[in-house]
Coordinates of C-alpha atoms and ligand atoms in Angstrom, one line a residue:
X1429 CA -36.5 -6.0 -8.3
X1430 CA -36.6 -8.3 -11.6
X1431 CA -39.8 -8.7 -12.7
X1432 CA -41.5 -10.7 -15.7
X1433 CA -44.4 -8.2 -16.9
X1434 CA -46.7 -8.6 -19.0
X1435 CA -49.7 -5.7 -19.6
X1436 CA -53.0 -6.4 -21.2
X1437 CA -55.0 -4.0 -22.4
X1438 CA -58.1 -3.8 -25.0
X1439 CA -55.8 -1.5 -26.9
X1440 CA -52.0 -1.1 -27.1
X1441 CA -50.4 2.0 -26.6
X1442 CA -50.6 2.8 -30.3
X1443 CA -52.6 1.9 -33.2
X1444 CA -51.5 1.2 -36.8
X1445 CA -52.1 2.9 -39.9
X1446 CA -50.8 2.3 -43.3
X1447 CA -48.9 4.9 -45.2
X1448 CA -49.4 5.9 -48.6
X1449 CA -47.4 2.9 -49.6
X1450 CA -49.2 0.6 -48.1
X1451 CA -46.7 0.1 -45.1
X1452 CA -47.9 -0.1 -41.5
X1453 CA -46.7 3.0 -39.4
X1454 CA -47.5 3.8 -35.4
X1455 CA -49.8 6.3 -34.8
X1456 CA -49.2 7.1 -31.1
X1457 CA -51.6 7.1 -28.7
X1458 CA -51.7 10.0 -25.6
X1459 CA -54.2 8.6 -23.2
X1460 CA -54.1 8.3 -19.7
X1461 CA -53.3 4.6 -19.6
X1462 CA -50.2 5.0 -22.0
X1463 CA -48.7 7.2 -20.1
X1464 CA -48.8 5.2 -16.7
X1465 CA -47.6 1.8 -18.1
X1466 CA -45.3 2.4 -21.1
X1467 CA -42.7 3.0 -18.6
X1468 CA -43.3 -0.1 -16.7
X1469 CA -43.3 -2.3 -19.9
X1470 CA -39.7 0.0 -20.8
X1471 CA -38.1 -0.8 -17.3
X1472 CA -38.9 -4.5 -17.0
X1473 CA -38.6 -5.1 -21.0
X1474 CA -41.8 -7.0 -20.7
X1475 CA -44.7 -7.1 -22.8
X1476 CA -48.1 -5.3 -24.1
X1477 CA -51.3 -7.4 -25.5
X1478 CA -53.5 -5.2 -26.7
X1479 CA -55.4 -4.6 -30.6
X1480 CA -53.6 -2.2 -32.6
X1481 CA -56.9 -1.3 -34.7
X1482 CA -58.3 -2.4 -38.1
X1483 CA -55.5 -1.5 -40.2
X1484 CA -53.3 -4.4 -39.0
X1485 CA -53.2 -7.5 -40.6
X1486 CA -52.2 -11.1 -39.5
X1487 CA -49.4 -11.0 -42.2
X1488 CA -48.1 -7.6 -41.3
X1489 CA -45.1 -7.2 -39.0
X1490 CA -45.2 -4.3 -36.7
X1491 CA -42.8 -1.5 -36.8
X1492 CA -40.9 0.2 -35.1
X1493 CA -41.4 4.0 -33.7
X1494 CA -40.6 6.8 -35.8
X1495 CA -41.5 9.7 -33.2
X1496 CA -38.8 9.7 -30.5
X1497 CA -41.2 12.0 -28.3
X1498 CA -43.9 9.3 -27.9
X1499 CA -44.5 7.6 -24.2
X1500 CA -44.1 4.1 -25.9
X1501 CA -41.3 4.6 -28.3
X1502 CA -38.7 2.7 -26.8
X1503 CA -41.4 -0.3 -26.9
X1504 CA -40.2 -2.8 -29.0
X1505 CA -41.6 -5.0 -31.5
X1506 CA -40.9 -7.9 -30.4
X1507 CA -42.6 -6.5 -26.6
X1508 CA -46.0 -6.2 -28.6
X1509 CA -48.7 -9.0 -28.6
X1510 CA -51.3 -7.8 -31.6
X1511 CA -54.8 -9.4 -30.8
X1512 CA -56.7 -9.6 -34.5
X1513 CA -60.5 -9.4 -34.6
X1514 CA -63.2 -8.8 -37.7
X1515 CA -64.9 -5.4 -37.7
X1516 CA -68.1 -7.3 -36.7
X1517 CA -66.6 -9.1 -33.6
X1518 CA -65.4 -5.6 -32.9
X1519 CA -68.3 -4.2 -33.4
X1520 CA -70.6 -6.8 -31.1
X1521 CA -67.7 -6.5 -28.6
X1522 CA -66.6 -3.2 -28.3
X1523 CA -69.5 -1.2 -29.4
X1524 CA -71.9 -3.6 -28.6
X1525 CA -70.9 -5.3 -24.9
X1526 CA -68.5 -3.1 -23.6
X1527 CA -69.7 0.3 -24.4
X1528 CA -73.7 -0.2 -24.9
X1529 CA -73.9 -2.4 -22.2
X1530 CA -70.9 -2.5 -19.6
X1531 CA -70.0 1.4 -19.8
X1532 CA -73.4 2.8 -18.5
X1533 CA -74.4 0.4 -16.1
X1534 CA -70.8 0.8 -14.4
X1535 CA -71.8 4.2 -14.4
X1536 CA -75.2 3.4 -12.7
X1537 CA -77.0 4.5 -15.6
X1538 CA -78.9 1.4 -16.2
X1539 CA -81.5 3.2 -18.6
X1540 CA -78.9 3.6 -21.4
X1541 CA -77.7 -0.1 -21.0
X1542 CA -79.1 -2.2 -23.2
X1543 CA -78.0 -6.0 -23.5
X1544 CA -78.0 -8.9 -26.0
X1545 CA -76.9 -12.3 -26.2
X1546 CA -75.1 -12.3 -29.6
X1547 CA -72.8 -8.8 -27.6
X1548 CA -72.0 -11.0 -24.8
X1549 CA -70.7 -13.7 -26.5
X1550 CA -68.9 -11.5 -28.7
X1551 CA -67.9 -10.6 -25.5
X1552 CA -66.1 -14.0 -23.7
X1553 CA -64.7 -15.2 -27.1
X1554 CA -62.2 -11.9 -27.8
X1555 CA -61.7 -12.4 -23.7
X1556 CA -60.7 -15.8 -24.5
X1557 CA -58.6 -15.0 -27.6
X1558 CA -57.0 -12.7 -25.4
X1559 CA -56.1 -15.1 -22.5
X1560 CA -54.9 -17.6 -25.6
X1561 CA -52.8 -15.1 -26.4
X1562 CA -51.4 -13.7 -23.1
X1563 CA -50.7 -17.5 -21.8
X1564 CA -48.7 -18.4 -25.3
X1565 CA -46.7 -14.8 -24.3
X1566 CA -46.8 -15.7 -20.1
X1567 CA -44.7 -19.4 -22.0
X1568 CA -41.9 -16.9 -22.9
X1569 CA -41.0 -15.8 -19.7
X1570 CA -37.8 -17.0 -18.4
X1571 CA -38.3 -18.7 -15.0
X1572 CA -42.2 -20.7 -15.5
X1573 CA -42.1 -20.8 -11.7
X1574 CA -41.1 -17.3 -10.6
X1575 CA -43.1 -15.9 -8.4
X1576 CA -42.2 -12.5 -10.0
X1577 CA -43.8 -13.5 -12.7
X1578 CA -47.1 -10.7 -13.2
X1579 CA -49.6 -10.4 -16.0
X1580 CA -51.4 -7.0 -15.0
X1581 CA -55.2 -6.8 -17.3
X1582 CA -57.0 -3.7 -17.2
X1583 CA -60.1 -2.4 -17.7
X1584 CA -63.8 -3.3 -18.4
X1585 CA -62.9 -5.0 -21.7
X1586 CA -61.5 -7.7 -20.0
X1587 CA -63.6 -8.9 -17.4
X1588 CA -63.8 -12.7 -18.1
X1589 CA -60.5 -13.1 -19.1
X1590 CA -58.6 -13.1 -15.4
X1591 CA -60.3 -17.0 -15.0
X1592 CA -59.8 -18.4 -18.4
X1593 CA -56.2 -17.5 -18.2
X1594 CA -56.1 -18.8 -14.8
X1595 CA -57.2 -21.7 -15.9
X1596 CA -54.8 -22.3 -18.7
X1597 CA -52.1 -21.5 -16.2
X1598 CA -53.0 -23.6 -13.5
X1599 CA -53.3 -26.5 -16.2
X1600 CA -49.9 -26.5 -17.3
X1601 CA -48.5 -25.6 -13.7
X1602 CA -47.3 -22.4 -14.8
X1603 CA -46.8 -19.7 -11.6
X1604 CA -47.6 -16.4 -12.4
X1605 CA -49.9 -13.8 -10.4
X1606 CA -52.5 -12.2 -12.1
X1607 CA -54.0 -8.3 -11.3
X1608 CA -56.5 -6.2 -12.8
X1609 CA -57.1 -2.2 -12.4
X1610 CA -60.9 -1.0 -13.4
X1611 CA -60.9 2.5 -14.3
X1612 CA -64.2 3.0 -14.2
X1613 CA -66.3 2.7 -11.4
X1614 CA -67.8 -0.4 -10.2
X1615 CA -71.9 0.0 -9.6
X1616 CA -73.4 -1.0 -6.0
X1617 CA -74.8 -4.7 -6.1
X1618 CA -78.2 -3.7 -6.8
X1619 CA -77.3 -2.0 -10.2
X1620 CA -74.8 -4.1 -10.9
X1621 CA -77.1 -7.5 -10.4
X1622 CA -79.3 -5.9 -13.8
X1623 CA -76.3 -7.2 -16.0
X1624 CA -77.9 -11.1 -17.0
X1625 CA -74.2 -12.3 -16.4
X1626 CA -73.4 -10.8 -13.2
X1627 CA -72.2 -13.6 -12.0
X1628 CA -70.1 -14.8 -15.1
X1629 CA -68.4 -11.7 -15.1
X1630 CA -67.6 -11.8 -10.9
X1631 CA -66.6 -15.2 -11.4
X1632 CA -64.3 -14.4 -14.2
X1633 CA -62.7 -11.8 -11.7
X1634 CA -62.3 -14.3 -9.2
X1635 CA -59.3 -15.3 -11.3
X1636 CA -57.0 -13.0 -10.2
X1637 CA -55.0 -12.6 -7.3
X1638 CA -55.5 -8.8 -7.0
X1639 CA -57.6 -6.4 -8.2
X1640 CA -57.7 -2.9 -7.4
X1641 CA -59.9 0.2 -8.0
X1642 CA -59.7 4.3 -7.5
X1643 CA -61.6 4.1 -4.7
X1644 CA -62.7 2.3 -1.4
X1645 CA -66.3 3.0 -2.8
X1646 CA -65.6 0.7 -5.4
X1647 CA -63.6 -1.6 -3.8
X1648 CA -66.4 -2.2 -1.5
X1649 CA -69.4 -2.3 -4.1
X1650 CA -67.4 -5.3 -5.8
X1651 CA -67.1 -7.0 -2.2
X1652 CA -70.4 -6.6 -1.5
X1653 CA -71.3 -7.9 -4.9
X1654 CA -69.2 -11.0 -4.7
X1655 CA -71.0 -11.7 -1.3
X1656 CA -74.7 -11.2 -2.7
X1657 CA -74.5 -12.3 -5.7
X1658 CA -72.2 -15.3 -5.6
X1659 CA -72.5 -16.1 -2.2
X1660 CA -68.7 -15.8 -1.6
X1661 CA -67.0 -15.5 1.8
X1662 CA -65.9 -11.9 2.1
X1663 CA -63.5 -10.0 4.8
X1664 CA -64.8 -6.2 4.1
X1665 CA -62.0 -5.1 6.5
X1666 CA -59.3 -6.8 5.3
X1667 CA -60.4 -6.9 1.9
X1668 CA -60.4 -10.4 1.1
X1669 CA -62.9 -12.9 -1.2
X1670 CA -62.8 -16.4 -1.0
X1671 CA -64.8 -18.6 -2.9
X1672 CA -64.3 -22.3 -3.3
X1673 CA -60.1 -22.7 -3.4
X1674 CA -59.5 -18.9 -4.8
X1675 CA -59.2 -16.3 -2.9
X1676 CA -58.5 -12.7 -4.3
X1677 CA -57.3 -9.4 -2.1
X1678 CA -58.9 -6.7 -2.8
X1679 CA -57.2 -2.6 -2.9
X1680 CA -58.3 0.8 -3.5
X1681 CA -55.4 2.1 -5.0
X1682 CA -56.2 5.4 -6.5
X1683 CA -54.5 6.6 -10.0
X1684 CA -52.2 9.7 -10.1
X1685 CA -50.8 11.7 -12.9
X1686 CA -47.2 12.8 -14.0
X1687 CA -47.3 15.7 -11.7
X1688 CA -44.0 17.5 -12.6
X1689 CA -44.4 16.0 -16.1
X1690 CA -47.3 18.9 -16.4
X1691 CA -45.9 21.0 -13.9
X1692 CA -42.6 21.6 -16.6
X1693 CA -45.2 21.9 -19.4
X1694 CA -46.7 24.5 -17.9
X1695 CA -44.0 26.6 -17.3
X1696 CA -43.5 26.5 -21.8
X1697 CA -47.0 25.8 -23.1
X1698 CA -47.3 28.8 -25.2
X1699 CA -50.4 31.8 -24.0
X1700 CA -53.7 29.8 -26.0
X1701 CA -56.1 32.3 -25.5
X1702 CA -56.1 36.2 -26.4
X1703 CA -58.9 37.7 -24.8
X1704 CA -59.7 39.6 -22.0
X1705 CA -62.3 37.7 -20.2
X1706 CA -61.6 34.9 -17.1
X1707 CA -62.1 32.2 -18.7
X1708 CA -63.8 28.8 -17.6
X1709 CA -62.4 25.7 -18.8
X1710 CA -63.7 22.5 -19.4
X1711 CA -61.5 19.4 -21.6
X1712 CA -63.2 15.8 -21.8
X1713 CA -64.1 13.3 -24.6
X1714 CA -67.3 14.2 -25.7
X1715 CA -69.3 11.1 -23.3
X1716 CA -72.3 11.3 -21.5
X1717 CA -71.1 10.4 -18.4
X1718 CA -69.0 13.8 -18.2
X1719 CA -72.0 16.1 -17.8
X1720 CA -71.4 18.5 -20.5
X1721 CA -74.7 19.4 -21.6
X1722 CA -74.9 19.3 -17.9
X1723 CA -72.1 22.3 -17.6
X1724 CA -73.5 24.0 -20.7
X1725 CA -76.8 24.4 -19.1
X1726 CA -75.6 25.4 -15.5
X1727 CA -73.4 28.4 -17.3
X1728 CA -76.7 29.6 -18.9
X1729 CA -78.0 29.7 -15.7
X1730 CA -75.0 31.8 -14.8
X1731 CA -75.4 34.1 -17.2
X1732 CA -79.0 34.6 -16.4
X1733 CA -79.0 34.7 -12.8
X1734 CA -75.4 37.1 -12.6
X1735 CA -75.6 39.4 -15.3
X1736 CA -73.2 41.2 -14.3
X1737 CA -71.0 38.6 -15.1
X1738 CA -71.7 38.4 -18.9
X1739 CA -68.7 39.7 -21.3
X1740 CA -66.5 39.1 -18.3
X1741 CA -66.1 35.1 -18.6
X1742 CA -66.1 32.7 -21.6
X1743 CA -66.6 29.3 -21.2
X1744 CA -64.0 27.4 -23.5
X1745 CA -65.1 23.7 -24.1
X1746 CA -62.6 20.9 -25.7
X1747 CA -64.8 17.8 -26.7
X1748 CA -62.1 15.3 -27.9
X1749 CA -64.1 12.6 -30.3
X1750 CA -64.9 9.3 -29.1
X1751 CA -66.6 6.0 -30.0
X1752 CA -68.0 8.3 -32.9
X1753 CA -69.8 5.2 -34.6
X1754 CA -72.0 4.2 -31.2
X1755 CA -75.1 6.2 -31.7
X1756 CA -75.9 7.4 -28.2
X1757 CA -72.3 9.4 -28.6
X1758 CA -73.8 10.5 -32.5
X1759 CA -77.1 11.9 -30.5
X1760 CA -74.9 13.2 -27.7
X1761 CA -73.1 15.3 -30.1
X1762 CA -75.8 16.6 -32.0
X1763 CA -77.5 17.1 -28.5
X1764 CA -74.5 19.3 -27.4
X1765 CA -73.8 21.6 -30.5
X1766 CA -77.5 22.3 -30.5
X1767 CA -77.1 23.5 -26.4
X1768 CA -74.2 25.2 -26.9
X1769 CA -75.7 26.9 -30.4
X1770 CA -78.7 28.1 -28.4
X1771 CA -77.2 29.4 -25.8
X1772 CA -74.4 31.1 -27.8
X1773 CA -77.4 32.5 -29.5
X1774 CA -79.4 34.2 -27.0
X1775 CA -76.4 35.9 -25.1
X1776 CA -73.7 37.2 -27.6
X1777 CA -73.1 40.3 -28.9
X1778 CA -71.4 42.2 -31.7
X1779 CA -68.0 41.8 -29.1
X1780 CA -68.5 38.7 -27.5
X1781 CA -68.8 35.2 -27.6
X1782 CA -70.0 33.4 -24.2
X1783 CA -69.0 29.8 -25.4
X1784 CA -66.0 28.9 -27.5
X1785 CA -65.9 25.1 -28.4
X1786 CA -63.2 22.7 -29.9
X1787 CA -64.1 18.9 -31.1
X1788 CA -60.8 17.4 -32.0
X1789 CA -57.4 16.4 -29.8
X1790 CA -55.5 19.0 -28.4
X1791 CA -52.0 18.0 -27.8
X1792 CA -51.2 17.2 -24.5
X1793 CA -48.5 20.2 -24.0
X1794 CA -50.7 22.5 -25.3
X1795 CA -53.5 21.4 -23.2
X1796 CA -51.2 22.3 -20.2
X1797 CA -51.5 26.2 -21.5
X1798 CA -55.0 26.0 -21.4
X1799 CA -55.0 24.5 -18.2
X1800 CA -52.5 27.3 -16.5
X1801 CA -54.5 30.3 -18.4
X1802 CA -58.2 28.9 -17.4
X1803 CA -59.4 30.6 -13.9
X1804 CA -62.1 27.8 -13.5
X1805 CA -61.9 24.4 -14.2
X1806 CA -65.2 23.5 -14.9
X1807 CA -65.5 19.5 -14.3
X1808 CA -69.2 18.3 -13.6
X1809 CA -69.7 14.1 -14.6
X1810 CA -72.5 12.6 -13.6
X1811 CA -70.1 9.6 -12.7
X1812 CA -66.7 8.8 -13.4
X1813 CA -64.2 6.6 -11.7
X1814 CA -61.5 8.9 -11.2
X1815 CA -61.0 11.7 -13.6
X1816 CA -57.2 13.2 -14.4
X1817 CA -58.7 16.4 -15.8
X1818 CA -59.0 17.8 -12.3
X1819 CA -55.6 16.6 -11.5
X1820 CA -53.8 17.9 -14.2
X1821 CA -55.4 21.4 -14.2
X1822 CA -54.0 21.6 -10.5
X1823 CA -50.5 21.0 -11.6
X1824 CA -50.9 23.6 -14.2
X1825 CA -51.6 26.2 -11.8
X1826 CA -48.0 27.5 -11.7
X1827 CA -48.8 31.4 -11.1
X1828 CA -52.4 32.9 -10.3
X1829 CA -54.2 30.2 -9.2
X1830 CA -57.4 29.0 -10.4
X1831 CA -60.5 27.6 -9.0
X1832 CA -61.4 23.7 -9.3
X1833 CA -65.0 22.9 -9.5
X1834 CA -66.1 19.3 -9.3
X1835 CA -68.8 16.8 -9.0
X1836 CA -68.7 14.7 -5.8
X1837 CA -69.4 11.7 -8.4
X1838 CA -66.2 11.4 -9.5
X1839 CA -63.7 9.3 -8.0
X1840 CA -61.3 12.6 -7.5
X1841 CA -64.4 14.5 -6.1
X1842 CA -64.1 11.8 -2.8
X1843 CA -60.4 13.4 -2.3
X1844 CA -60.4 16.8 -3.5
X1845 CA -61.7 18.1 -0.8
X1846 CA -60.8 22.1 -1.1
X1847 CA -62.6 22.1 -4.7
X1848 CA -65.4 23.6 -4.6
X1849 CA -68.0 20.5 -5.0
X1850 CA -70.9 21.0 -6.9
X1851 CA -74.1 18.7 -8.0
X1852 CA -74.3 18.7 -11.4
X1853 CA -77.3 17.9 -11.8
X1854 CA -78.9 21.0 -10.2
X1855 CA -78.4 23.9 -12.3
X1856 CA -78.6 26.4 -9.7
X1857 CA -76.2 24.8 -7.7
X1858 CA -73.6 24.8 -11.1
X1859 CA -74.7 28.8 -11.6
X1860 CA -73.8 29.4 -7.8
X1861 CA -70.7 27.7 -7.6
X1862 CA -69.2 29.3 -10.8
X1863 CA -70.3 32.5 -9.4
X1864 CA -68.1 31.5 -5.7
X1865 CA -64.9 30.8 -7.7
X1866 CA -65.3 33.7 -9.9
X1867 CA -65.0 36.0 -6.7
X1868 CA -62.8 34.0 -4.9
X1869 CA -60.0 36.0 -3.6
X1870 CA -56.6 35.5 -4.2
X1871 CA -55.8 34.3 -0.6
X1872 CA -58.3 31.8 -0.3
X1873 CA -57.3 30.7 -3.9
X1874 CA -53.6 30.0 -3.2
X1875 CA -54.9 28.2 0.0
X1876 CA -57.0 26.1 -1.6
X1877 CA -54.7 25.2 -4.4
X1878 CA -51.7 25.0 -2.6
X1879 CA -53.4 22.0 -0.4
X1880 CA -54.6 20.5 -3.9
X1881 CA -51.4 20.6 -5.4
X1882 CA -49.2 18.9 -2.3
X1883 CA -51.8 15.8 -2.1
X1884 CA -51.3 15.4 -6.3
X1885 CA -47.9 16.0 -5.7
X1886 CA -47.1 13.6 -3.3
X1887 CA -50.3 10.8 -4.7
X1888 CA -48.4 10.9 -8.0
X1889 CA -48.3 8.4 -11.0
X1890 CA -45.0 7.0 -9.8
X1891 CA -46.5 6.4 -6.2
X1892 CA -49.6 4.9 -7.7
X1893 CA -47.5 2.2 -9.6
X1894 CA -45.3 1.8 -6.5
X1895 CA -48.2 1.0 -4.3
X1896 CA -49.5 -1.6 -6.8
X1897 CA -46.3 -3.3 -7.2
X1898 CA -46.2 -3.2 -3.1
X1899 CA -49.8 -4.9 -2.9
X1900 CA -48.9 -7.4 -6.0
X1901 CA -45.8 -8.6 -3.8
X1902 CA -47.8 -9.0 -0.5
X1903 CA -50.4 -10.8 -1.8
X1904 CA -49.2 -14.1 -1.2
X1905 CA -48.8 -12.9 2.2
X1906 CA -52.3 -11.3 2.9
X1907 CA -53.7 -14.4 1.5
X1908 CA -52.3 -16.5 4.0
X1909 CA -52.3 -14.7 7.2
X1910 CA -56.3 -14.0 6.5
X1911 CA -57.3 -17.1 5.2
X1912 CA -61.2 -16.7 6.3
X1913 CA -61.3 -20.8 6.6
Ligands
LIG3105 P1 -61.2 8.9 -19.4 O1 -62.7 8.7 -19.4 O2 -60.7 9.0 -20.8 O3 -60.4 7.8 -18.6 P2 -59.9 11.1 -17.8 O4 -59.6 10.5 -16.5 O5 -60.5 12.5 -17.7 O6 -61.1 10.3 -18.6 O7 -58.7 11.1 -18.7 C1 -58.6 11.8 -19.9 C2 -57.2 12.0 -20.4 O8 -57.2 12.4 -21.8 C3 -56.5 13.0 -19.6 O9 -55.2 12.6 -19.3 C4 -56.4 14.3 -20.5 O10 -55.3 15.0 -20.4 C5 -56.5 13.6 -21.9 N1 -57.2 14.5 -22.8 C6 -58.4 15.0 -22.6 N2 -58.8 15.8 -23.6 C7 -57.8 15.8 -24.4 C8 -57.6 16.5 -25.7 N3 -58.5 17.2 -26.3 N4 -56.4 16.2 -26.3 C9 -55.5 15.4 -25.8 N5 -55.7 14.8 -24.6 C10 -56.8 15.0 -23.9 C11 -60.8 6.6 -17.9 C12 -61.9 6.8 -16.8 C13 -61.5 7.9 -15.8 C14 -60.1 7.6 -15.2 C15 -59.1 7.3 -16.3 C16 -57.7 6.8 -15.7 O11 -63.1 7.0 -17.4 O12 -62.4 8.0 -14.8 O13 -59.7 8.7 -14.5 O14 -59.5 6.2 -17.2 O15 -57.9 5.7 -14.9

């Protein structure tokens, strides 16, 4: 089907840096989200608004890609919508709203959140300078009155926008269906109601026509919080808000990963690691809400509680950098390196060394070796909304299988049902469960993994984008058969 796409996101699928001549040049990014909608954007020659980072200027023109192996190379120019901000709206926005404020309370950690004014407005003026810009971009489609026509907005960044761009739409009689995808979990009502513009925020929402989360956990929370909050009308069965004349559907449409795309990697990734012992594997960016120090502390109990077990296993920890100039991720880091010191410390020997860490990018080939040669996958967040670690280390597992271990909190914990499933926030309970996979047999390995790796197989990135495409074009439907007037 022809479709008129256009994808917005916080950032676009590459940022710009300037070469030594001054010249602005694509520095590719790898992330999760590039990888699932570059192709989209590719197939339907549509669109990406997004900020390319500080190096881009207003009077620069952006370039073309140099590296034929990146996800978004065949994006272009003219496909990319830059959005320009100063460092200090980006700073109030991004560093300020949406990761000091938005990203631990969506993460039910209200005691990190912390909230202010000048952030928030930061906040709804880049959300409206991004709807400005998607609505001049939605002008250029070819049919104004399509019903094709899609603008799909993701993430937390964004939040406000869905309504003002509804607005503008609406306004100038412009027909074009507007979805958003949170990857990151959305709170229950009564943590979600300690943000002081709860309801702007839901009301903003309310300008879509679809909007779909990882799980029916979340899907529900945001039902629930439409209903207490804003006093909407809500179907929780067939997922439905209305409130005054807009009505959104609402999906759980769990996010997959390019199965076979790590599957084929993992047959080439060269052999990363040269020792002896098993080793126990853990790859995140280095954020509190991934329970490393969490991880770091239930190996120590490992070691202490199974001696046996020491100069047998390593634990191998990647930390990839992120949002380096929030202090809470400064702290974290010192916080972590001092753990993993201290615990280095008071096990090693001459021969051995219990914890090997990395704090940089790994590419994502080379991460598929480590993924294949680690017999645990070590995956403990104290809350995250789906998590593709623990999906791509299951495709890895090509020969020997491995052992997953995850934290129920996770939006792949609800699914992943023959992990083993571990509290992180018990050490004991970490200690015990490294210990189970660490004698696991090989027959109860393959069984386990074999059952892991059909359900990842078959819930795939391609059939995640398929089913959102599906509930885009039935929404028109849904909407009128359950009208709740
Ligand atoms: P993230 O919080 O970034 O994503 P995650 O789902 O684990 O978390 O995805 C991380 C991605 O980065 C993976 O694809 C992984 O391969 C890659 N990666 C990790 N370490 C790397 C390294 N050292 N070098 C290169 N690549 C690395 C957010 C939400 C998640 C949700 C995703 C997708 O927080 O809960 O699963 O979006 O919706």
């Amino acid at each position: 089907m022809k479709r008129s796409l256009i994808i917005v996101s916080n950032r676009l699928p590459f940022v710009i840096n300037l070469n030594e001549n001054g010249e602005p040049v694509r520095k590719n990014s790898a992330g999760g989200l590039v990888t699932a909608l570059a192709p989209s954007v590719v197939k339907f020659y549509g669109f990406w608004v997004g900020w390319a980072g500080n190096e881009l200027t207003e009077d620069m023109t952006i370039p073309e890609s140099d590296d034929p192996t990146a996800i978004a190379h065949k994006i272009k120019p003219s496909q990319i919508v830059p959005i320009f901000f100063s460092k200090e709206t980006y700073n109030l926005y991004y560093n300020g709203f949406c990761n000091g404020s938005l990203w631990p309370l969506m993460h039910s950690l209200p005691t990190i959140a912390s909230f202010k004014s000048e952030q928030w407005n930061s906040y709804v003026s880049v959300n409206e300078k991004f709807a400005n810009s998607t609505y001049e971009t939605v002008k250029k489609f070819e049919n104004l009155t399509d019903k094709n026509n899609l603008v799909w907005i993701h993430d937390y960044h964004l939040m406000v926008m869905p309504m003002i761009l509804r607005n503008l739409l609406d306004d100038a009689n412009i027909t074009c269906k507007i979805a958003f995808f949170l990857h990151i979990p959305f709170p229950s009502w009564d943590i979600f109601r300690l943000n002081p513009w709860a309801n702007e925020i839901l009301l903003g929402l309310l300008g879509c026509d679809l909007i779909a989360f990882h799980t029916n956990t979340y899907a529900v929370n945001f039902i629930d919080c439409c209903y207490h909050i804003l006093g909407a009308r809500v179907d929780r069965r067939e997922m439905l808000i209305e409130y005054g004349n807009k009505s959104l559907v609402v999906r759980a449409l769990p996010i997959g990963i390019p199965y076979e795309w790590f599957e084929k990697n993992a047959r080439i990734a060269p052999k990363p690691f040269n020792f002896r012992e098993q080793v126990i594997f853990g790859v995140d960016r280095l954020d509190y809400t991934k329970g490393i120090i969490q991880r770091v502390l239930g190996y120590e109990r490992f070691l202490d509680k199974y001696p046996e077990c020491r100069e047998k296993v390593v634990f191998f920890q990647v930390a990839v950098p992120s949002r380096t100039d929030v202090e809470d991720y400064k702290n974290l880091k010192d916080e972590l390196e001092r753990e993993i010191g201290r615990v280095s410390g008071r096990f090693a020997t001459a021969e051995w060394t219990p914890i090997k860490y990395i704090y940089n990018n790994i590419s994502q080939c080379d991460l598929a070796g480590y993924y294949r040669d680690a017999r645990i996958a070590l995956i403990t967040p104290v809350r995250d909304g789906m998590n593709l670690v623990a999906k791509e280390y299951v495709a890895c597992q090509i020969a020997d299988p491995g052992v997953l271990i995850i934290s129920p909190f996770t939006g792949a914990g609800e699914t992943m049902n023959e992990a083993l499933l571990v509290n992180p926030l018990e050490h004991d309970m970490i200690a015990d469960a490294i210990k189970t996979a660490y004698d696991m047999k090989y027959y109860e390995r393959k069984l386990r993994m074999n059952a892991l790796q059909t359900r990842e197989r078959l819930f795939n990135l391609d059939t995640w984008l398929e089913s959102f495409f599906e509930a885009i074009d039935l929404v028109d439907t849904v909407k009128k058969m359950q009208s709740l007037n």
